[in-house]
CSV table of C-alpha atoms and ligand atoms in Angstrom, one decimal:
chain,number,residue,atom,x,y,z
D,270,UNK,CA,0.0,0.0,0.0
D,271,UNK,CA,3.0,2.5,0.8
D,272,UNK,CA,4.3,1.9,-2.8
D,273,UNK,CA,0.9,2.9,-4.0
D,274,UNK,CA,0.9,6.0,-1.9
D,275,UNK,CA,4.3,7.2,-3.1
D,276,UNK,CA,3.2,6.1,-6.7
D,277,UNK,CA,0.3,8.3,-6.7
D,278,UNK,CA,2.0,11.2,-5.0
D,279,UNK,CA,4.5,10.9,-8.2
D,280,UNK,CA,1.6,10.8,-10.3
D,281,UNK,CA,0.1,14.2,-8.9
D,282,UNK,CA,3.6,16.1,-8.3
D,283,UNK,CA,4.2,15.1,-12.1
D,284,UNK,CA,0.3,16.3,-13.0
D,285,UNK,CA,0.9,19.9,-11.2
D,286,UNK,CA,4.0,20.6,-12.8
D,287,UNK,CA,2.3,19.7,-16.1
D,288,UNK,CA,-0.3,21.3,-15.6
D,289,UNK,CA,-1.2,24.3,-18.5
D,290,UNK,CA,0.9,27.6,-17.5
D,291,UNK,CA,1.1,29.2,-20.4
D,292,UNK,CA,-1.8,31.2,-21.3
D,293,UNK,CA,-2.3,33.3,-24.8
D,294,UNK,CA,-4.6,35.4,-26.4
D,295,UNK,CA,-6.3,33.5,-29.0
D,296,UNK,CA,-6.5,35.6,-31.6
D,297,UNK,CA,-4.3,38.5,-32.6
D,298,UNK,CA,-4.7,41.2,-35.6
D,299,UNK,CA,-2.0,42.3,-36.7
D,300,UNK,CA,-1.7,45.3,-39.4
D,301,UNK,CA,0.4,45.2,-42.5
D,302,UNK,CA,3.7,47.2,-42.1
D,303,UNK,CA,2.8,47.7,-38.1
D,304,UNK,CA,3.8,46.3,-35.1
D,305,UNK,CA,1.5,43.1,-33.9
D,306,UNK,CA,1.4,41.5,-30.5
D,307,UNK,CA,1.6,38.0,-29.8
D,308,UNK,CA,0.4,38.2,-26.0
D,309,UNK,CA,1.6,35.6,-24.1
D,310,UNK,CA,2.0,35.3,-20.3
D,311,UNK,CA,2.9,32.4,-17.4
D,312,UNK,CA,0.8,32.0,-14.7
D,313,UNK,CA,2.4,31.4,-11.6
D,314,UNK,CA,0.6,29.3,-8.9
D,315,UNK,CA,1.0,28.4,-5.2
D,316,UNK,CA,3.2,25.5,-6.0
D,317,UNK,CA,5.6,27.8,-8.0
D,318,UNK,CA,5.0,30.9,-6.9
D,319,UNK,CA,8.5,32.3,-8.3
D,320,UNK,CA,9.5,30.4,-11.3
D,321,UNK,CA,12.6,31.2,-13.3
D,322,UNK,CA,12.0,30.9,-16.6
D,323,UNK,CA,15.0,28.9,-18.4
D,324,UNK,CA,13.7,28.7,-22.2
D,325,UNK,CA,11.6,30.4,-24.1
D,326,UNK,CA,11.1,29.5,-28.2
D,327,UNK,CA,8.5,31.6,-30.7
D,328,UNK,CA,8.1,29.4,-33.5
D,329,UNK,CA,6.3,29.8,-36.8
D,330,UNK,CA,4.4,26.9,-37.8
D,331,UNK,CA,3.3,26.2,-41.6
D,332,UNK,CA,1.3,23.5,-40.7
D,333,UNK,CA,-0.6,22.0,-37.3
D,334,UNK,CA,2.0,18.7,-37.4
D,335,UNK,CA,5.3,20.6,-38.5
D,336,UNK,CA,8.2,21.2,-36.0
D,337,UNK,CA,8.4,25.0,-36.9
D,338,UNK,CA,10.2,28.3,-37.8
D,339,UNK,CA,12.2,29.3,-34.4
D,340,UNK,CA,11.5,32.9,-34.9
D,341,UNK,CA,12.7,34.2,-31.0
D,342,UNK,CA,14.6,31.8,-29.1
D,343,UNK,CA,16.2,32.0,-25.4
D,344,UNK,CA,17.8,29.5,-23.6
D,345,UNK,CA,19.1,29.1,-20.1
D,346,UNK,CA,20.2,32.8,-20.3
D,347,UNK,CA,21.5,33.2,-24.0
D,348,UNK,CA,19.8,34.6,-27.1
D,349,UNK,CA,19.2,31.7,-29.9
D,350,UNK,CA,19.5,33.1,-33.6
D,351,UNK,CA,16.5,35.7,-33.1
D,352,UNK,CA,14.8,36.7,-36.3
D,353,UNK,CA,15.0,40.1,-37.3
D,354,UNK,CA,11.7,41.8,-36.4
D,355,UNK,CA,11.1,39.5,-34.0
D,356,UNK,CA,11.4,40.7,-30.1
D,357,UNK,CA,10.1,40.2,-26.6
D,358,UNK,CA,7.5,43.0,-26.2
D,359,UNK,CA,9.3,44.2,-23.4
D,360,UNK,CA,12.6,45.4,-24.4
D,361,UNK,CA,13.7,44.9,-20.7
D,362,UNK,CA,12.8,41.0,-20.6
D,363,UNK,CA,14.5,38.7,-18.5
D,364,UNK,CA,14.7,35.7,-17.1
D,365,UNK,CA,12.2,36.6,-13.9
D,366,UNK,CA,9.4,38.1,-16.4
D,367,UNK,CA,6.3,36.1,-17.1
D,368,UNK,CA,5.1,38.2,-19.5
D,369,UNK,CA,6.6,36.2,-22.9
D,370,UNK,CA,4.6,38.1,-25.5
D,371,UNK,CA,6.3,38.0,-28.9
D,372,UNK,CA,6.3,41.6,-30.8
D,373,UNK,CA,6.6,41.6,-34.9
D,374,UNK,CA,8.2,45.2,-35.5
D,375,UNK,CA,7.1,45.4,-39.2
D,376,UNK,CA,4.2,43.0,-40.0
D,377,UNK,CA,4.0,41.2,-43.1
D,378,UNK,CA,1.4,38.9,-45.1
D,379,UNK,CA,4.3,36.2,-44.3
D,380,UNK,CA,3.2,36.5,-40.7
D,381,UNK,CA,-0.3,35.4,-41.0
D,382,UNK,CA,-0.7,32.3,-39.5
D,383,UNK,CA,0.0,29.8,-36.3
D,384,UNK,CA,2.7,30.5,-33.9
D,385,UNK,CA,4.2,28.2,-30.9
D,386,UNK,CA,5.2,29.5,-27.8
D,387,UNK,CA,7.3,26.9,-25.7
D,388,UNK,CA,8.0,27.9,-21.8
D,389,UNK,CA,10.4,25.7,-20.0
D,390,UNK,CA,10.9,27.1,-16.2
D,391,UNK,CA,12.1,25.5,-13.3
D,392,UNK,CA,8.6,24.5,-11.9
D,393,UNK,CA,7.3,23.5,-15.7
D,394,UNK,CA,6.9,23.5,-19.0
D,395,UNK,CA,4.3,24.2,-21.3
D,396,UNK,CA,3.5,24.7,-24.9
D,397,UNK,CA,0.7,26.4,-26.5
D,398,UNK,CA,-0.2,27.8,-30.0
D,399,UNK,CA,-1.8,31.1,-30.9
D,400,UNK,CA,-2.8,32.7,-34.1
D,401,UNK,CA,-2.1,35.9,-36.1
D,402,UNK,CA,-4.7,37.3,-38.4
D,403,UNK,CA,-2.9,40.2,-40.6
D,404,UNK,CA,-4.9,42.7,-42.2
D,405,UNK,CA,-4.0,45.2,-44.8
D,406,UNK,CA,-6.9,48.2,-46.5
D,407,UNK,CA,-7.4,48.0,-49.7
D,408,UNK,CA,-7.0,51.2,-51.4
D,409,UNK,CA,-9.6,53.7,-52.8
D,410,UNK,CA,-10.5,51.9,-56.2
D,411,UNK,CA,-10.4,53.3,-59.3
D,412,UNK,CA,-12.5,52.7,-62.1
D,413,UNK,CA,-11.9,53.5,-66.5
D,414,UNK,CA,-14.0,52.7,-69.4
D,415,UNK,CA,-13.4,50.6,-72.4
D,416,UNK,CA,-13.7,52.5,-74.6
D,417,UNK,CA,-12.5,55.6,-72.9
D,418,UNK,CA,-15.1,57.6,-74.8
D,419,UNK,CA,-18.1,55.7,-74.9
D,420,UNK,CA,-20.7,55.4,-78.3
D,421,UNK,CA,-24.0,55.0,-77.3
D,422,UNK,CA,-25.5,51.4,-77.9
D,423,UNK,CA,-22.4,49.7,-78.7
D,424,UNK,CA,-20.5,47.4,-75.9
D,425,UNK,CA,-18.6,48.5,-73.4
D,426,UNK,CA,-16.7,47.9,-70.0
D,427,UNK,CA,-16.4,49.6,-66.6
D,428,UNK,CA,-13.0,48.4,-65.4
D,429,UNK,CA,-12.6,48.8,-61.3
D,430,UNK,CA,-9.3,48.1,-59.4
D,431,UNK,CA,-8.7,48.4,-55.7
D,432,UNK,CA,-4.9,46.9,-54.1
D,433,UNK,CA,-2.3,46.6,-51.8
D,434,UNK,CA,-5.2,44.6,-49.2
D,435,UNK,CA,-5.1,41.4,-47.4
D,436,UNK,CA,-7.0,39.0,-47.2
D,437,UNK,CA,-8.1,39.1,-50.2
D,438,UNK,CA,-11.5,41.2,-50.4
D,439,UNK,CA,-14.6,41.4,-52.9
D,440,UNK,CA,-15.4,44.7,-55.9
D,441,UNK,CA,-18.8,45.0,-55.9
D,442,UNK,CA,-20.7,47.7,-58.3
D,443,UNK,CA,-23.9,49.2,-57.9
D,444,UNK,CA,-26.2,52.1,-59.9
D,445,UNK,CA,-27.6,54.9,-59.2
D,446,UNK,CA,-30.7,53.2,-57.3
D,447,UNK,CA,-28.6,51.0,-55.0
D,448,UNK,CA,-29.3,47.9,-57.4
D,449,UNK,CA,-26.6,45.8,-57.4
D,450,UNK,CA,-24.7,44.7,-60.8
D,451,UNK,CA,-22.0,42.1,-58.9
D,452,UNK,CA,-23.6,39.5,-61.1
D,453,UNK,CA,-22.9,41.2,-64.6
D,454,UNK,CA,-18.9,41.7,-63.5
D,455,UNK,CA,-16.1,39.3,-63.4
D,456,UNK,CA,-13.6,39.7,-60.5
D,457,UNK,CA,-10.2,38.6,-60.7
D,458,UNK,CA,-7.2,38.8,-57.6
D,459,UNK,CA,-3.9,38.0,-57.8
D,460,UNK,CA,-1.5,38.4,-55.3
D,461,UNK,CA,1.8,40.6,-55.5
D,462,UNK,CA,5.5,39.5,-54.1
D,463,UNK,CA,4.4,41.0,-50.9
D,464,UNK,CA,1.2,38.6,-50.7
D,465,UNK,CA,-1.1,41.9,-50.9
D,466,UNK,CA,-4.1,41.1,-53.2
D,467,UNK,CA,-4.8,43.4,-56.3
D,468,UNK,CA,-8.8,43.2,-57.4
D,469,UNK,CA,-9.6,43.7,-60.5
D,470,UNK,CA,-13.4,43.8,-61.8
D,471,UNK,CA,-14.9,44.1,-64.9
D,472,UNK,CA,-18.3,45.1,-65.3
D,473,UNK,CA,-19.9,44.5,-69.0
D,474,UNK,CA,-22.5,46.6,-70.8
D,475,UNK,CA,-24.3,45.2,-73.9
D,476,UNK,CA,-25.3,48.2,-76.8
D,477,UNK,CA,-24.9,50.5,-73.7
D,478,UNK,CA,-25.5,51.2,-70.3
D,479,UNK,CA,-28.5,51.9,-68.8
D,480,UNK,CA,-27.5,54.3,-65.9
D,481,UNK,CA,-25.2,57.4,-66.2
D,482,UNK,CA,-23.8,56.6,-62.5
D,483,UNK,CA,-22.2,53.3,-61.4
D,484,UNK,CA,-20.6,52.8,-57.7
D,485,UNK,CA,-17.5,50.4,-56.9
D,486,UNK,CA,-16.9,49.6,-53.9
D,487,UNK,CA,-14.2,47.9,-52.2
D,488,UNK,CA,-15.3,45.2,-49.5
D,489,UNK,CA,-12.7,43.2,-46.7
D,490,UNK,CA,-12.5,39.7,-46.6
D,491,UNK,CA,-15.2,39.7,-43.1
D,492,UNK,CA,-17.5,42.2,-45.4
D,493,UNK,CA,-17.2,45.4,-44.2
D,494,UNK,CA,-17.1,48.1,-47.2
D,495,UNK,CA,-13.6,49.8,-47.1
D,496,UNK,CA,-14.5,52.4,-49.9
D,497,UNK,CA,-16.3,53.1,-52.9
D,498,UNK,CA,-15.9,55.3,-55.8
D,499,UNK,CA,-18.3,57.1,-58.3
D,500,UNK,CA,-17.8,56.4,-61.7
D,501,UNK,CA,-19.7,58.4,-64.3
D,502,UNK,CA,-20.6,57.3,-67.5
D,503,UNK,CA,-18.4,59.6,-69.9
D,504,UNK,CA,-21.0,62.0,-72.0
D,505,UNK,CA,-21.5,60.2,-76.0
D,506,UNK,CA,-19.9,62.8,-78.3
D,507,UNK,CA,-22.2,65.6,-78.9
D,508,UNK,CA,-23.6,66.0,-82.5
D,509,UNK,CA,-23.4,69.7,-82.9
D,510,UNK,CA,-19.7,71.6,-83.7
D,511,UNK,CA,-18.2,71.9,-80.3
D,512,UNK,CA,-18.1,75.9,-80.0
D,513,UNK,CA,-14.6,76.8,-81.6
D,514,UNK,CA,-15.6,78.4,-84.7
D,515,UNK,CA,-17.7,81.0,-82.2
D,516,UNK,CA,-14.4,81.7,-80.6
D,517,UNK,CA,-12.4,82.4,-83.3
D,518,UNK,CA,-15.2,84.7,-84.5
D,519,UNK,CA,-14.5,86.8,-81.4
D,520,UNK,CA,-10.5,87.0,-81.8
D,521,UNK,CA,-11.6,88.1,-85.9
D,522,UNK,CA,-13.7,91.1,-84.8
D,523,UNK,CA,-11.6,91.6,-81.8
D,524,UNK,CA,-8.3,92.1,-84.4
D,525,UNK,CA,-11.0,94.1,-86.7
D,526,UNK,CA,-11.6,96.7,-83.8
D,527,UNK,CA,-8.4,97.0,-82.5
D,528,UNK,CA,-6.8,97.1,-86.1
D,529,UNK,CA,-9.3,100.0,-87.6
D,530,UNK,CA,-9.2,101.9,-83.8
D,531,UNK,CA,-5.3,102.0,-85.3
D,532,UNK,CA,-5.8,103.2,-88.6
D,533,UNK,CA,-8.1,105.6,-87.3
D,534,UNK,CA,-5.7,107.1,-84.5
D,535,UNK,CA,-2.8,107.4,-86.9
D,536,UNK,CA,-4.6,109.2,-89.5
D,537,UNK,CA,-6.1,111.6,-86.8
D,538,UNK,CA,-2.2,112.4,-86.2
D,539,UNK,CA,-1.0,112.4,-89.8
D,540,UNK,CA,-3.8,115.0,-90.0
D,541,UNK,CA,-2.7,117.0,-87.2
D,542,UNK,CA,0.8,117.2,-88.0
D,543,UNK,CA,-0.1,118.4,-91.8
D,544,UNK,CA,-2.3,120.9,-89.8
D,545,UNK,CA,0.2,121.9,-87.7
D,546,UNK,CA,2.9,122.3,-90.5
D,547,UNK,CA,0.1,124.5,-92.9
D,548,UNK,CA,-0.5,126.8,-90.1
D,549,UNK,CA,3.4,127.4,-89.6
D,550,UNK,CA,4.1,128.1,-92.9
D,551,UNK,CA,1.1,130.5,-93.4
D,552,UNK,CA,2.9,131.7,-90.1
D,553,UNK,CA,5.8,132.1,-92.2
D,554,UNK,CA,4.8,133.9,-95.1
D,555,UNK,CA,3.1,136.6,-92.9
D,556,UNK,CA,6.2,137.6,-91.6
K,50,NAG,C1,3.1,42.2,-21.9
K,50,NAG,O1,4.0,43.3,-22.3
K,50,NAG,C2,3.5,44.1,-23.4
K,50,NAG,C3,4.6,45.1,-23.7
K,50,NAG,O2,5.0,45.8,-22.6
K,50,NAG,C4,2.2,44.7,-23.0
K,50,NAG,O3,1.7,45.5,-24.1
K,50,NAG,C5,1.2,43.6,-22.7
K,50,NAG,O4,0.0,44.2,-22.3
K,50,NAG,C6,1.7,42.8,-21.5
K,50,NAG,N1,0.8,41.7,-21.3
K,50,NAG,C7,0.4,41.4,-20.1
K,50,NAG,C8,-0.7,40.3,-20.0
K,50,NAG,O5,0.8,41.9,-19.1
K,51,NAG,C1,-13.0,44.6,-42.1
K,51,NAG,O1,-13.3,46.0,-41.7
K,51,NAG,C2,-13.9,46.0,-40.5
K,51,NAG,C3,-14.3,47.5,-40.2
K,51,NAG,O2,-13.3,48.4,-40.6
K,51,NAG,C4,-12.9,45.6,-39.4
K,51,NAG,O3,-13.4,45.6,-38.1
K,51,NAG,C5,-12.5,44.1,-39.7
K,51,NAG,O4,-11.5,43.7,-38.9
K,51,NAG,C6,-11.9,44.1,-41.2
K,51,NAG,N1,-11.7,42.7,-41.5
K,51,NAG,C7,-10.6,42.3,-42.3
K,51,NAG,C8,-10.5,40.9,-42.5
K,51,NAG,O5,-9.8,43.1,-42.7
């Protein structure tokens, strides 16, 4: 019966220092090109109520199974090949601190994704995995015709683009009466070197468009509209002369005025100087 007794006393001492110390926020957003937070902290309990904390590894996981990325690393009190970008969130952590959380100084798409924080102290270990969602806005989109200048009844195409967001996100088009016209388009995304997504939509009009307004909006991967723009339909070509022969008109009489209020001046001094010479000489001929 004693060895039973000790056997079970094993068993618990073994089960307490087991037990789940490590304790994570779930879920964590982190924005693209800003700092995210992976907050992690060790609880301490009456059984250890000052633990030392002898390793401490951040790893990356690409998969649920795979052994992982080491990303931050410490290890009975030296630094293991720490990634750059990757830090404890407090600068001043050491050995003593329970508060593990992993800071990304400049977040990428690459970080997306599953993350293992390992705790070995002196009272226990534990392991536990926490996720990073990264986010980046899409920007205000843009939209151009094909044809640029539009002929009434004949085919043409409202091309919308929005980029630089993650994950990727939905164009969506609208007319002037809220109707929606998603179903007439054809979106496409691809994804640029950085992973940011670049949406492009085309929206089709058979012999013409019925509205002289359309809408594009840009909406985030959870559904929440970003942005929109207002695209109006460019005018059809008008069918009368657009107004330059009117204007040139204008600079004709203009150069008519100004040239005859000329002529007019000069001969008004021609005439005074003739005037002005007569009268001297039948000055002249008096004396
Ligand atoms: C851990 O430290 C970071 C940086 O100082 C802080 O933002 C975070 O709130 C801390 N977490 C806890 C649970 O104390
Ligand atoms: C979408 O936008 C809403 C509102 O701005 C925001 O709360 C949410 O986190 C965004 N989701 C994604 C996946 O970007």
């Amino acid at each position: 019966m004693a060895s039973g007794g000790t056997l079970l006393f094993i068993f618990t001492a073994l089960c307490v220092t087991a037990v789940k110390s490590v304790e994570c926020k779930t879920k964590n957003v982190g924005h693209y090109g800003q700092q995210s937070l992976l907050e992690c902290v060790v609880k301490t309990s009456t059984d250890a109520p000052d633990p030392t904390i002898r390793t401490v590894a951040w790893k990356k996981l690409t998969s649920p199974e795979d052994e992982g990325d080491l990303v931050l690393g410490f290890n009975r009190g030296k630094w293991d090949r720490p990634k750059r970008g990757y830090r404890f969130a407090d600068p001043s952590w050491d050995k003593k601190n329970m508060n593990v959380s992993l800071l990304i100084t400049n977040t990428a798409v690459a970080d997306d994704g599953d993350y293992e924080c390992i705790v070995i102290t002196d009272s226990g270990d534990d392991n536990v995995v926490t996720t990073l969602k990264v986010q980046a806005r899409y920007s205000v989109p843009t939209v151009h015709s094909i044809p640029e200048k539009i002929v009434p009844n004949t085919d043409s195409t409202l091309i919308c683009e929005s980029h630089g967001g993650y994950p990727k996100g939905t164009l969506r088009w609208f007319d002037e009466e809220k109707y929606e016209w998603t179903r007439s388009s054809e979106m496409e995304a691809t994804q640029s070197d950085d992973g940011l997504f670049q949406l492009t939509s085309r929206l089709l009009f058979l012999q013409g468009s019925t509205f002289q307004k359309y809408t594009c909006a840009v909406f985030n991967a959870s559904g929440s509209k970003e942005d929109e723009i207002i695209f109006e339909m460019p005018a059809p070509p008008r069918l009368t002369p657009p107004s330059e022969p009117i204007e040139i008109c204008k600079i004709v009489v203009r150069l008519v005025v100004i040239g005859s209020l000329m002529v007019g001046l000069l001969c008004v001094l021609l005439f005074c100087r003739w005037k002005a010479q007569r009268e001297y000489s039948f000055l002249v001929s008096l004396i």
